[in-house]
mmCIF file of C-alpha atoms in Angstrom:
data_model
loop_
_atom_site.group_PDB
_atom_site.id
_atom_site.type_symbol
_atom_site.label_atom_id
_atom_site.label_comp_id
_atom_site.label_asym_id
_atom_site.label_seq_id
_atom_site.Cartn_x
_atom_site.Cartn_y
_atom_site.Cartn_z
ATOM 1 C CA MET A 471 -16.345 -18.427 -18.151
ATOM 2 C CA THR A 472 -15.620 -20.222 -14.892
ATOM 3 C CA ALA A 473 -12.811 -22.313 -16.415
ATOM 4 C CA ARG A 474 -11.184 -19.144 -17.800
ATOM 5 C CA LEU A 475 -11.513 -17.349 -14.486
ATOM 6 C CA GLU A 476 -10.010 -20.287 -12.584
ATOM 7 C CA ARG A 477 -6.930 -20.198 -14.829
ATOM 8 C CA GLN A 478 -6.648 -16.435 -14.413
ATOM 9 C CA ILE A 479 -6.879 -16.707 -10.621
ATOM 10 C CA ALA A 480 -4.283 -19.517 -10.593
ATOM 11 C CA PHE A 481 -1.893 -17.233 -12.507
ATOM 12 C CA LEU A 482 -2.545 -14.292 -10.163
ATOM 13 C CA ARG A 483 -1.934 -16.447 -7.080
ATOM 14 C CA GLU A 484 1.312 -17.790 -8.555
ATOM 15 C CA ALA A 485 2.427 -14.240 -9.424
ATOM 16 C CA ASP A 486 2.434 -13.428 -5.701
ATOM 17 C CA LYS A 487 5.795 -15.223 -5.519
ATOM 18 C CA LEU A 488 7.496 -12.314 -7.301
ATOM 19 C CA LYS A 489 7.276 -10.506 -3.938
ATOM 20 C CA THR A 490 9.802 -12.998 -2.544
ATOM 21 C CA VAL A 491 12.430 -12.586 -5.290
ATOM 22 C CA LEU A 492 15.149 -10.290 -3.949
ATOM 23 C CA ARG A 493 17.253 -8.017 -6.147
ATOM 24 C CA ALA A 494 20.803 -6.760 -5.560
ATOM 25 C CA SER A 495 19.479 -3.201 -5.141
ATOM 26 C CA ARG A 496 18.348 -1.719 -1.833
ATOM 27 C CA LEU A 497 15.549 0.644 -0.809
ATOM 28 C CA HIS A 498 16.542 4.307 -0.791
ATOM 29 C CA ASP A 499 16.446 4.276 3.021
ATOM 30 C CA ASP A 500 18.964 1.382 2.969
ATOM 31 C CA SER A 501 16.691 -0.701 5.246
ATOM 32 C CA ARG A 502 16.631 -3.875 3.102
ATOM 33 C CA PHE A 503 16.963 -5.355 -0.377
ATOM 34 C CA GLU A 504 14.256 -4.539 -2.898
ATOM 35 C CA ASN A 505 12.005 -7.303 -4.254
ATOM 36 C CA SER A 506 11.075 -7.668 -7.895
ATOM 37 C CA ALA A 507 7.334 -7.011 -7.419
ATOM 38 C CA GLU A 508 7.745 -3.633 -5.722
ATOM 39 C CA HIS A 509 10.543 -2.857 -8.215
ATOM 40 C CA SER A 510 8.099 -3.513 -11.075
ATOM 41 C CA TRP A 511 5.623 -1.057 -9.556
ATOM 42 C CA HIS A 512 8.311 1.571 -9.112
ATOM 43 C CA ILE A 513 9.606 1.179 -12.666
ATOM 44 C CA MET A 514 6.087 1.582 -14.051
ATOM 45 C CA LEU A 515 5.897 4.840 -12.120
ATOM 46 C CA TYR A 516 9.261 5.851 -13.621
ATOM 47 C CA ALA A 517 7.931 5.126 -17.102
ATOM 48 C CA PHE A 518 4.723 7.106 -16.531
ATOM 49 C CA VAL A 519 6.518 10.099 -15.004
ATOM 50 C CA LEU A 520 9.442 10.172 -17.455
ATOM 51 C CA ALA A 521 7.527 9.414 -20.678
ATOM 52 C CA GLU A 522 8.229 12.890 -22.090
ATOM 53 C CA HIS A 523 11.950 12.031 -22.089
ATOM 54 C CA ALA A 524 11.507 8.980 -24.326
ATOM 55 C CA HIS A 525 13.719 8.769 -27.431
ATOM 56 C CA ALA A 526 10.623 8.610 -29.649
ATOM 57 C CA GLN A 527 6.853 8.801 -29.438
ATOM 58 C CA VAL A 528 5.824 5.793 -27.341
ATOM 59 C CA ALA A 529 2.446 4.278 -26.508
ATOM 60 C CA ILE A 530 2.642 4.499 -22.725
ATOM 61 C CA ASP A 531 -0.030 1.834 -22.197
ATOM 62 C CA ARG A 532 2.152 -0.737 -23.993
ATOM 63 C CA VAL A 533 5.187 0.366 -21.989
ATOM 64 C CA LEU A 534 3.242 -0.084 -18.739
ATOM 65 C CA LYS A 535 2.007 -3.546 -19.774
ATOM 66 C CA MET A 536 5.537 -4.667 -20.671
ATOM 67 C CA LEU A 537 6.922 -3.458 -17.351
ATOM 68 C CA LEU A 538 4.019 -5.037 -15.452
ATOM 69 C CA LEU A 539 5.089 -8.429 -16.846
ATOM 70 C CA HIS A 540 8.831 -7.981 -17.416
ATOM 71 C CA ASP A 541 10.159 -9.613 -14.239
ATOM 72 C CA LEU A 542 7.609 -12.433 -13.769
ATOM 73 C CA VAL A 543 10.031 -15.018 -15.189
ATOM 74 C CA GLU A 544 12.214 -14.374 -12.131
ATOM 75 C CA ILE A 545 9.752 -16.456 -10.088
ATOM 76 C CA ASP A 546 11.415 -19.514 -11.639
ATOM 77 C CA ALA A 547 14.682 -18.136 -13.039
ATOM 78 C CA GLY A 548 15.656 -15.770 -10.212
ATOM 79 C CA ASP A 549 17.006 -12.255 -10.566
ATOM 80 C CA ASN A 550 20.250 -11.891 -12.492
ATOM 81 C CA PRO A 551 21.987 -8.765 -11.188
ATOM 82 C CA ILE A 552 23.185 -6.545 -14.025
ATOM 83 C CA HIS A 553 26.718 -6.483 -12.609
ATOM 84 C CA GLY A 554 26.890 -10.197 -11.781
ATOM 85 C CA VAL A 555 28.698 -12.878 -13.805
ATOM 86 C CA VAL A 556 26.016 -14.669 -15.813
ATOM 87 C CA ASP A 557 25.932 -17.543 -18.306
ATOM 88 C CA HIS A 558 23.682 -15.697 -20.752
ATOM 89 C CA ALA A 559 22.705 -18.754 -22.808
ATOM 90 C CA ALA A 560 21.688 -20.681 -19.685
ATOM 91 C CA MET A 561 19.817 -17.650 -18.343
ATOM 92 C CA GLU A 562 17.869 -17.267 -21.575
ATOM 93 C CA ARG A 563 16.904 -20.944 -21.521
ATOM 94 C CA GLU A 564 15.731 -20.682 -17.908
ATOM 95 C CA GLU A 565 13.734 -17.523 -18.555
ATOM 96 C CA ALA A 566 12.103 -18.967 -21.678
ATOM 97 C CA ALA A 567 11.069 -22.054 -19.700
ATOM 98 C CA ALA A 568 9.742 -19.808 -16.935
ATOM 99 C CA ALA A 569 7.698 -17.776 -19.429
ATOM 100 C CA GLN A 570 6.305 -20.992 -20.870
ATOM 101 C CA ARG A 571 5.223 -22.288 -17.464
ATOM 102 C CA LEU A 572 3.973 -19.040 -15.931
ATOM 103 C CA PHE A 573 2.096 -17.509 -18.863
ATOM 104 C CA GLY A 574 0.903 -21.051 -19.633
ATOM 105 C CA LEU A 575 -1.212 -20.915 -16.478
ATOM 106 C CA LEU A 576 -3.454 -18.405 -18.275
ATOM 107 C CA PRO A 577 -6.081 -19.066 -20.957
ATOM 108 C CA GLU A 578 -4.313 -19.585 -24.289
ATOM 109 C CA ASP A 579 -5.165 -16.219 -25.853
ATOM 110 C CA GLN A 580 -3.832 -14.327 -22.836
ATOM 111 C CA ALA A 581 -0.777 -16.580 -22.588
ATOM 112 C CA ALA A 582 0.092 -15.724 -26.195
ATOM 113 C CA GLU A 583 -0.504 -11.989 -25.686
ATOM 114 C CA TYR A 584 1.607 -11.811 -22.523
ATOM 115 C CA ARG A 585 4.380 -13.951 -23.963
ATOM 116 C CA ALA A 586 4.550 -11.621 -26.971
ATOM 117 C CA LEU A 587 4.779 -8.545 -24.723
ATOM 118 C CA TRP A 588 7.568 -10.160 -22.697
ATOM 119 C CA GLU A 589 9.470 -11.161 -25.843
ATOM 120 C CA GLU A 590 9.083 -7.665 -27.238
ATOM 121 C CA PHE A 591 10.580 -6.246 -24.041
ATOM 122 C CA GLU A 592 13.475 -8.707 -24.133
ATOM 123 C CA ALA A 593 14.227 -8.037 -27.815
ATOM 124 C CA ALA A 594 14.448 -4.277 -27.116
ATOM 125 C CA THR A 595 13.833 -3.175 -30.688
ATOM 126 C CA THR A 596 10.406 -1.446 -30.720
ATOM 127 C CA PRO A 597 10.303 2.174 -29.456
ATOM 128 C CA GLU A 598 8.249 1.053 -26.423
ATOM 129 C CA ALA A 599 10.665 -1.728 -25.484
ATOM 130 C CA VAL A 600 13.708 0.535 -25.896
ATOM 131 C CA PHE A 601 12.130 3.083 -23.553
ATOM 132 C CA ALA A 602 11.012 0.391 -21.073
ATOM 133 C CA LYS A 603 14.553 -1.034 -20.963
ATOM 134 C CA ALA A 604 15.912 2.466 -20.357
ATOM 135 C CA VAL A 605 13.689 3.285 -17.387
ATOM 136 C CA ASP A 606 14.397 -0.168 -15.938
ATOM 137 C CA ARG A 607 18.027 1.005 -15.634
ATOM 138 C CA VAL A 608 17.410 4.365 -13.945
ATOM 139 C CA SER A 609 16.190 3.429 -10.477
ATOM 140 C CA THR A 610 19.091 1.337 -9.161
ATOM 141 C CA PRO A 611 21.751 4.014 -9.768
ATOM 142 C CA LEU A 612 19.546 6.468 -7.883
ATOM 143 C CA SER A 613 19.137 4.145 -4.900
ATOM 144 C CA ASN A 614 22.858 3.315 -4.993
ATOM 145 C CA LEU A 615 23.634 7.052 -4.835
ATOM 146 C CA ASP A 616 21.293 7.330 -1.828
ATOM 147 C CA THR A 617 22.807 4.340 -0.016
ATOM 148 C CA GLY A 618 26.497 5.134 -0.395
ATOM 149 C CA GLY A 619 27.157 2.788 -3.308
ATOM 150 C CA GLY A 620 24.795 -0.151 -2.724
ATOM 151 C CA SER A 621 25.156 -2.890 -5.326
ATOM 152 C CA TRP A 622 28.132 -1.132 -6.993
ATOM 153 C CA GLN A 623 30.220 -1.951 -3.953
ATOM 154 C CA ALA A 624 28.936 -5.522 -3.676
ATOM 155 C CA TYR A 625 29.929 -6.124 -7.322
ATOM 156 C CA ASP A 626 33.063 -3.887 -7.403
ATOM 157 C CA VAL A 627 31.680 -1.883 -10.338
ATOM 158 C CA THR A 628 33.716 0.795 -12.163
ATOM 159 C CA PHE A 629 32.339 3.921 -13.820
ATOM 160 C CA ALA A 630 33.423 2.534 -17.201
ATOM 161 C CA GLN A 631 31.310 -0.590 -16.627
ATOM 162 C CA LEU A 632 28.401 1.584 -15.581
ATOM 163 C CA GLU A 633 28.625 3.588 -18.791
ATOM 164 C CA THR A 634 28.304 0.358 -20.793
ATOM 165 C CA ARG A 635 25.699 -1.475 -18.746
ATOM 166 C CA VAL A 636 23.542 1.473 -17.695
ATOM 167 C CA GLY A 637 24.575 4.448 -19.829
ATOM 168 C CA VAL A 638 24.087 2.724 -23.180
ATOM 169 C CA PRO A 639 20.492 1.535 -22.626
ATOM 170 C CA ILE A 640 19.415 4.757 -20.856
ATOM 171 C CA SER A 641 20.914 7.035 -23.511
ATOM 172 C CA ARG A 642 19.249 4.921 -26.179
ATOM 173 C CA GLY A 643 15.761 5.058 -24.652
ATOM 174 C CA ALA A 644 15.763 8.268 -22.603
ATOM 175 C CA PRO A 645 18.799 10.342 -23.678
ATOM 176 C CA GLY A 646 17.969 13.419 -21.577
ATOM 177 C CA VAL A 647 17.844 11.303 -18.433
ATOM 178 C CA TRP A 648 21.353 9.983 -19.067
ATOM 179 C CA THR A 649 22.612 13.531 -19.717
ATOM 180 C CA TRP A 650 21.301 14.447 -16.261
ATOM 181 C CA LEU A 651 22.439 11.261 -14.509
ATOM 182 C CA LYS A 652 25.936 10.789 -15.954
ATOM 183 C CA PRO A 653 27.725 13.703 -14.212
ATOM 184 C CA ARG A 654 26.161 12.664 -10.882
ATOM 185 C CA LEU A 655 27.493 9.140 -11.240
ATOM 186 C CA SER A 656 30.850 10.378 -12.497
ATOM 187 C CA ALA A 657 31.215 12.645 -9.455
ATOM 188 C CA PHE A 658 30.387 9.754 -7.132
ATOM 189 C CA PHE A 659 32.975 7.444 -8.705
ATOM 190 C CA GLY A 660 35.634 10.153 -8.706
ATOM 191 C CA ALA A 661 38.618 10.819 -10.928
ATOM 192 C CA ASN A 662 39.854 7.213 -11.135
ATOM 193 C CA GLY A 663 36.376 5.831 -11.902
ATOM 194 C CA ARG A 664 36.462 3.395 -8.970
ATOM 195 C CA LEU A 665 34.818 3.359 -5.559
ATOM 196 C CA MET B 1352 14.122 20.597 -19.039
ATOM 197 C CA THR B 1353 16.542 20.035 -16.189
ATOM 198 C CA ALA B 1354 14.262 21.711 -13.636
ATOM 199 C CA ARG B 1355 11.354 19.497 -14.726
ATOM 200 C CA LEU B 1356 13.483 16.377 -14.568
ATOM 201 C CA GLU B 1357 14.758 17.262 -11.090
ATOM 202 C CA ARG B 1358 11.192 17.541 -9.809
ATOM 203 C CA GLN B 1359 10.263 14.257 -11.469
ATOM 204 C CA ILE B 1360 13.250 12.484 -9.907
ATOM 205 C CA ALA B 1361 12.460 13.961 -6.487
ATOM 206 C CA PHE B 1362 8.932 12.525 -6.753
ATOM 207 C CA LEU B 1363 10.226 9.111 -7.847
ATOM 208 C CA ARG B 1364 12.718 8.970 -4.965
ATOM 209 C CA GLU B 1365 9.992 9.932 -2.471
ATOM 210 C CA ALA B 1366 7.678 7.272 -3.932
ATOM 211 C CA ASP B 1367 10.170 4.618 -2.816
ATOM 212 C CA LYS B 1368 8.723 5.016 0.686
ATOM 213 C CA LEU B 1369 5.535 3.189 -0.367
ATOM 214 C CA LYS B 1370 7.651 0.003 -0.109
ATOM 215 C CA THR B 1371 7.804 0.514 3.656
ATOM 216 C CA VAL B 1372 4.035 0.937 4.218
ATOM 217 C CA LEU B 1373 2.688 -2.365 5.525
ATOM 218 C CA ARG B 1374 -0.862 -3.583 4.940
ATOM 219 C CA ALA B 1375 -2.982 -5.894 7.108
ATOM 220 C CA SER B 1376 -2.841 -8.575 4.388
ATOM 221 C CA ARG B 1377 -0.130 -11.221 4.131
ATOM 222 C CA LEU B 1378 1.703 -12.857 1.226
ATOM 223 C CA HIS B 1379 0.067 -16.057 -0.027
ATOM 224 C CA ASP B 1380 2.930 -18.073 1.503
ATOM 225 C CA ASP B 1381 2.139 -16.449 4.897
ATOM 226 C CA SER B 1382 5.799 -15.374 5.288
ATOM 227 C CA ARG B 1383 5.149 -11.697 6.083
ATOM 228 C CA PHE B 1384 2.806 -8.726 5.676
ATOM 229 C CA GLU B 1385 2.408 -7.255 2.215
ATOM 230 C CA ASN B 1386 3.578 -3.714 1.501
ATOM 231 C CA SER B 1387 1.595 -1.183 -0.502
ATOM 232 C CA ALA B 1388 4.081 -0.928 -3.403
ATOM 233 C CA GLU B 1389 4.120 -4.640 -4.216
ATOM 234 C CA HIS B 1390 0.345 -4.690 -3.614
ATOM 235 C CA SER B 1391 -0.044 -1.947 -6.229
ATOM 236 C CA TRP B 1392 1.915 -4.025 -8.748
ATOM 237 C CA HIS B 1393 -0.173 -7.096 -8.016
ATOM 238 C CA ILE B 1394 -3.472 -5.225 -8.336
ATOM 239 C CA MET B 1395 -2.415 -3.812 -11.702
ATOM 240 C CA LEU B 1396 -1.789 -7.398 -12.801
ATOM 241 C CA TYR B 1397 -5.256 -8.330 -11.502
ATOM 242 C CA ALA B 1398 -6.773 -5.498 -13.530
ATOM 243 C CA PHE B 1399 -4.918 -6.475 -16.705
ATOM 244 C CA VAL B 1400 -5.759 -10.182 -16.387
ATOM 245 C CA LEU B 1401 -9.385 -9.723 -15.299
ATOM 246 C CA ALA B 1402 -10.326 -6.838 -17.633
ATOM 247 C CA GLU B 1403 -12.765 -9.040 -19.578
ATOM 248 C CA HIS B 1404 -14.842 -9.396 -16.385
ATOM 249 C CA ALA B 1405 -15.351 -5.631 -16.003
ATOM 250 C CA HIS B 1406 -18.920 -4.404 -15.555
ATOM 251 C CA ALA B 1407 -18.571 -2.218 -18.649
ATOM 252 C CA GLN B 1408 -16.133 -1.435 -21.434
ATOM 253 C CA VAL B 1409 -13.100 0.102 -19.687
ATOM 254 C CA ALA B 1410 -9.958 1.799 -20.997
ATOM 255 C CA ILE B 1411 -7.390 -0.484 -19.371
ATOM 256 C CA ASP B 1412 -4.589 2.091 -19.672
ATOM 257 C CA ARG B 1413 -6.542 4.493 -17.454
ATOM 258 C CA VAL B 1414 -7.291 1.697 -14.988
ATOM 259 C CA LEU B 1415 -3.573 0.856 -14.801
ATOM 260 C CA LYS B 1416 -2.604 4.499 -14.285
ATOM 261 C CA MET B 1417 -5.153 4.893 -11.473
ATOM 262 C CA LEU B 1418 -3.926 1.760 -9.718
ATOM 263 C CA LEU B 1419 -0.296 2.790 -10.207
ATOM 264 C CA LEU B 1420 -1.030 5.936 -8.180
ATOM 265 C CA HIS B 1421 -3.891 4.843 -5.917
ATOM 266 C CA ASP B 1422 -1.939 4.043 -2.750
ATOM 267 C CA LEU B 1423 0.767 6.746 -2.901
ATOM 268 C CA VAL B 1424 -1.059 8.880 -0.328
ATOM 269 C CA GLU B 1425 -0.365 6.117 2.204
ATOM 270 C CA ILE B 1426 3.248 7.349 2.366
ATOM 271 C CA ASP B 1427 1.939 10.158 4.580
ATOM 272 C CA ALA B 1428 -1.498 8.897 5.658
ATOM 273 C CA GLY B 1429 -0.686 5.214 6.254
ATOM 274 C CA ASP B 1430 -2.763 2.235 5.197
ATOM 275 C CA ASN B 1431 -6.293 2.065 6.595
ATOM 276 C CA PRO B 1432 -7.270 -1.613 6.728
ATOM 277 C CA ILE B 1433 -10.712 -2.173 5.236
ATOM 278 C CA HIS B 1434 -11.884 -3.969 8.378
ATOM 279 C CA GLY B 1435 -10.363 -1.504 10.843
ATOM 280 C CA VAL B 1436 -12.219 1.210 12.746
ATOM 281 C CA VAL B 1437 -11.537 4.467 10.935
ATOM 282 C CA ASP B 1438 -12.510 8.112 11.390
ATOM 283 C CA HIS B 1439 -13.425 8.610 7.734
ATOM 284 C CA ALA B 1440 -13.469 12.402 7.822
ATOM 285 C CA ALA B 1441 -10.008 12.523 9.416
ATOM 286 C CA MET B 1442 -8.700 9.945 6.949
ATOM 287 C CA GLU B 1443 -9.977 11.928 3.985
ATOM 288 C CA ARG B 1444 -8.310 15.082 5.289
ATOM 289 C CA GLU B 1445 -5.005 13.256 5.790
ATOM 290 C CA GLU B 1446 -5.115 11.664 2.364
ATOM 291 C CA ALA B 1447 -5.996 14.946 0.653
ATOM 292 C CA ALA B 1448 -3.035 16.627 2.376
ATOM 293 C CA ALA B 1449 -0.813 13.703 1.329
ATOM 294 C CA ALA B 1450 -1.926 14.010 -2.290
ATOM 295 C CA GLN B 1451 -1.227 17.737 -2.168
ATOM 296 C CA ARG B 1452 2.313 17.228 -0.857
ATOM 297 C CA LEU B 1453 3.299 14.159 -2.894
ATOM 298 C CA PHE B 1454 1.884 15.074 -6.309
ATOM 299 C CA GLY B 1455 3.053 18.630 -5.600
ATOM 300 C CA LEU B 1456 6.630 17.406 -5.913
ATOM 301 C CA LEU B 1457 6.014 17.017 -9.662
ATOM 302 C CA PRO B 1458 5.865 19.731 -12.345
ATOM 303 C CA GLU B 1459 2.477 21.439 -12.153
ATOM 304 C CA ASP B 1460 0.929 19.852 -15.240
ATOM 305 C CA GLN B 1461 1.766 16.362 -14.030
ATOM 306 C CA ALA B 1462 0.690 17.145 -10.473
ATOM 307 C CA ALA B 1463 -2.737 18.180 -11.793
ATOM 308 C CA GLU B 1464 -3.028 15.099 -14.034
ATOM 309 C CA TYR B 1465 -2.078 12.653 -11.259
ATOM 310 C CA ARG B 1466 -4.243 14.354 -8.689
ATOM 311 C CA ALA B 1467 -7.204 14.093 -11.075
ATOM 312 C CA LEU B 1468 -6.555 10.365 -11.629
ATOM 313 C CA TRP B 1469 -6.349 9.767 -7.880
ATOM 314 C CA GLU B 1470 -9.558 11.748 -7.246
ATOM 315 C CA GLU B 1471 -11.320 9.825 -10.007
ATOM 316 C CA PHE B 1472 -10.306 6.554 -8.324
ATOM 317 C CA GLU B 1473 -11.479 7.755 -4.926
ATOM 318 C CA ALA B 1474 -14.825 8.998 -6.273
ATOM 319 C CA ALA B 1475 -15.509 5.574 -7.868
ATOM 320 C CA THR B 1476 -18.041 6.803 -10.377
ATOM 321 C CA THR B 1477 -16.424 6.403 -13.835
ATOM 322 C CA PRO B 1478 -16.441 2.873 -15.343
ATOM 323 C CA GLU B 1479 -12.643 2.678 -14.963
ATOM 324 C CA ALA B 1480 -12.667 3.725 -11.309
ATOM 325 C CA VAL B 1481 -15.497 1.302 -10.474
ATOM 326 C CA PHE B 1482 -13.509 -1.551 -12.029
ATOM 327 C CA ALA B 1483 -10.259 -0.440 -10.361
ATOM 328 C CA LYS B 1484 -11.985 -0.349 -6.953
ATOM 329 C CA ALA B 1485 -13.364 -3.846 -7.603
ATOM 330 C CA VAL B 1486 -10.018 -5.487 -8.433
ATOM 331 C CA ASP B 1487 -8.447 -3.722 -5.452
ATOM 332 C CA ARG B 1488 -10.810 -5.827 -3.283
ATOM 333 C CA VAL B 1489 -10.132 -9.241 -4.869
ATOM 334 C CA SER B 1490 -6.568 -10.032 -3.825
ATOM 335 C CA THR B 1491 -6.816 -9.900 -0.029
ATOM 336 C CA PRO B 1492 -9.677 -12.449 0.230
ATOM 337 C CA LEU B 1493 -7.602 -14.801 -1.934
ATOM 338 C CA SER B 1494 -4.510 -14.452 0.265
ATOM 339 C CA ASN B 1495 -6.659 -14.785 3.388
ATOM 340 C CA LEU B 1496 -8.076 -18.055 2.020
ATOM 341 C CA ASP B 1497 -4.491 -19.250 1.389
ATOM 342 C CA THR B 1498 -3.269 -18.271 4.855
ATOM 343 C CA GLY B 1499 -6.069 -19.730 6.974
ATOM 344 C CA GLY B 1500 -7.938 -16.482 7.538
ATOM 345 C CA GLY B 1501 -5.221 -13.797 7.624
ATOM 346 C CA SER B 1502 -6.568 -10.325 8.291
ATOM 347 C CA TRP B 1503 -10.127 -11.654 8.821
ATOM 348 C CA GLN B 1504 -8.975 -13.240 12.069
ATOM 349 C CA ALA B 1505 -6.988 -10.187 13.149
ATOM 350 C CA TYR B 1506 -10.099 -8.011 12.708
ATOM 351 C CA ASP B 1507 -12.725 -10.626 13.732
ATOM 352 C CA VAL B 1508 -14.601 -10.244 10.451
ATOM 353 C CA THR B 1509 -17.932 -11.951 9.736
ATOM 354 C CA PHE B 1510 -19.168 -13.140 6.346
ATOM 355 C CA ALA B 1511 -21.939 -10.523 6.489
ATOM 356 C CA GLN B 1512 -19.327 -7.760 6.873
ATOM 357 C CA LEU B 1513 -17.364 -9.240 3.995
ATOM 358 C CA GLU B 1514 -20.422 -9.143 1.753
ATOM 359 C CA THR B 1515 -20.785 -5.416 2.435
ATOM 360 C CA ARG B 1516 -17.142 -4.340 2.361
ATOM 361 C CA VAL B 1517 -15.866 -6.631 -0.389
ATOM 362 C CA GLY B 1518 -18.902 -8.122 -2.125
ATOM 363 C CA VAL B 1519 -20.577 -4.806 -2.927
ATOM 364 C CA PRO B 1520 -17.608 -3.163 -4.687
ATOM 365 C CA ILE B 1521 -16.541 -6.370 -6.482
ATOM 366 C CA SER B 1522 -20.041 -7.167 -7.725
ATOM 367 C CA ARG B 1523 -20.389 -3.583 -8.891
ATOM 368 C CA GLY B 1524 -17.135 -3.541 -10.902
ATOM 369 C CA ALA B 1525 -16.546 -7.198 -11.790
ATOM 370 C CA PRO B 1526 -19.785 -9.110 -11.124
ATOM 371 C CA GLY B 1527 -18.581 -12.464 -12.513
ATOM 372 C CA VAL B 1528 -15.622 -12.440 -10.162
ATOM 373 C CA TRP B 1529 -17.896 -12.029 -7.145
ATOM 374 C CA THR B 1530 -20.151 -14.851 -8.408
ATOM 375 C CA TRP B 1531 -17.053 -17.078 -8.425
ATOM 376 C CA LEU B 1532 -15.586 -15.824 -5.153
ATOM 377 C CA LYS B 1533 -18.683 -15.648 -2.933
ATOM 378 C CA PRO B 1534 -19.339 -19.406 -2.468
ATOM 379 C CA ARG B 1535 -15.627 -19.950 -1.682
ATOM 380 C CA LEU B 1536 -15.756 -17.317 1.049
ATOM 381 C CA SER B 1537 -19.096 -18.571 2.313
ATOM 382 C CA ALA B 1538 -17.720 -22.125 2.619
ATOM 383 C CA PHE B 1539 -14.690 -20.838 4.533
ATOM 384 C CA PHE B 1540 -16.816 -18.889 7.035
ATOM 385 C CA GLY B 1541 -19.221 -21.792 7.515
ATOM 386 C CA ALA B 1542 -22.878 -21.936 8.401
ATOM 387 C CA ASN B 1543 -22.800 -19.322 11.171
ATOM 388 C CA GLY B 1544 -20.800 -16.847 9.047
ATOM 389 C CA ARG B 1545 -18.033 -16.512 11.678
ATOM 390 C CA LEU B 1546 -14.488 -17.877 11.896
#
């Protein structure tokens, strides 16, 4: 048991680094950028609170586990802002290598279980993953509304881009939340759809 | 549905403030103090990874939900460092008022459910709460070991105090983890049990 526990503790110590990965989004009080560890906590709270708005019956425990793990690869691969210009093939290679290294710190059975949960989230095909992807898109628009534009301004985002990058996944996984959110975003972007 | 969703969003926006509550513990790289939101994420990861070391069969989904919510009251009541001098009666009043206000932002059925989960955690009598309380005590000793003493130095903690405040809850909820951790802490504190 000691050898297993040592691997588990090594993984948990390494995971601490997620607290130093900064995202493009800011706290609602605009005091600083958000890090990916506190973001993961917040998104799990979103999932728990908003579960009744899911597109289908979802097993909330699997959603929470996916969201607990979903950003760990950023320890090696960094955060890729949704509105940034990204080489998707390179990003996928980096994140796969990160998953290999990080989950590989764990005992083999746990490494396989966690890797499978992360891949399920990334593939976004099961009801749980579709809902998890949706809630992962809800928080940044809300903090951007609270901070006068936030990352939308930094990345010169239009309302049309927001409908594609945020509206599509949210309406797929939590349609009622997008129905509520869309007019608020539209009003913020104004008639010409630009800030 | 819109009225429910508005209350849920109000709660989720308010919850963002947990990211600004600082704890006495530091990140493992010693760069800064840890906040209670990222701590909550990390402790959920501890619970998920270390579940096999629980003192009894536990429903991990209930453990995760408890830990997701367990520190929210600190938004109003602040963090009370485990080694600090605290007026326990006053703290309990403050935290109860915080739970009333914060969970009260939600629709009534959710407010009651979350309040019950938080009270179950605080009471530390169910198998899940006992395990959740145990993992909540594991991370700070590990970061203190990595940062040359951390909050133990700030609060002039002795090994005997650590056995009571940390050893008792960990050995109750995750006995094998305390068996592993105790000699490491003992070696760090040395023969006289003081830093």
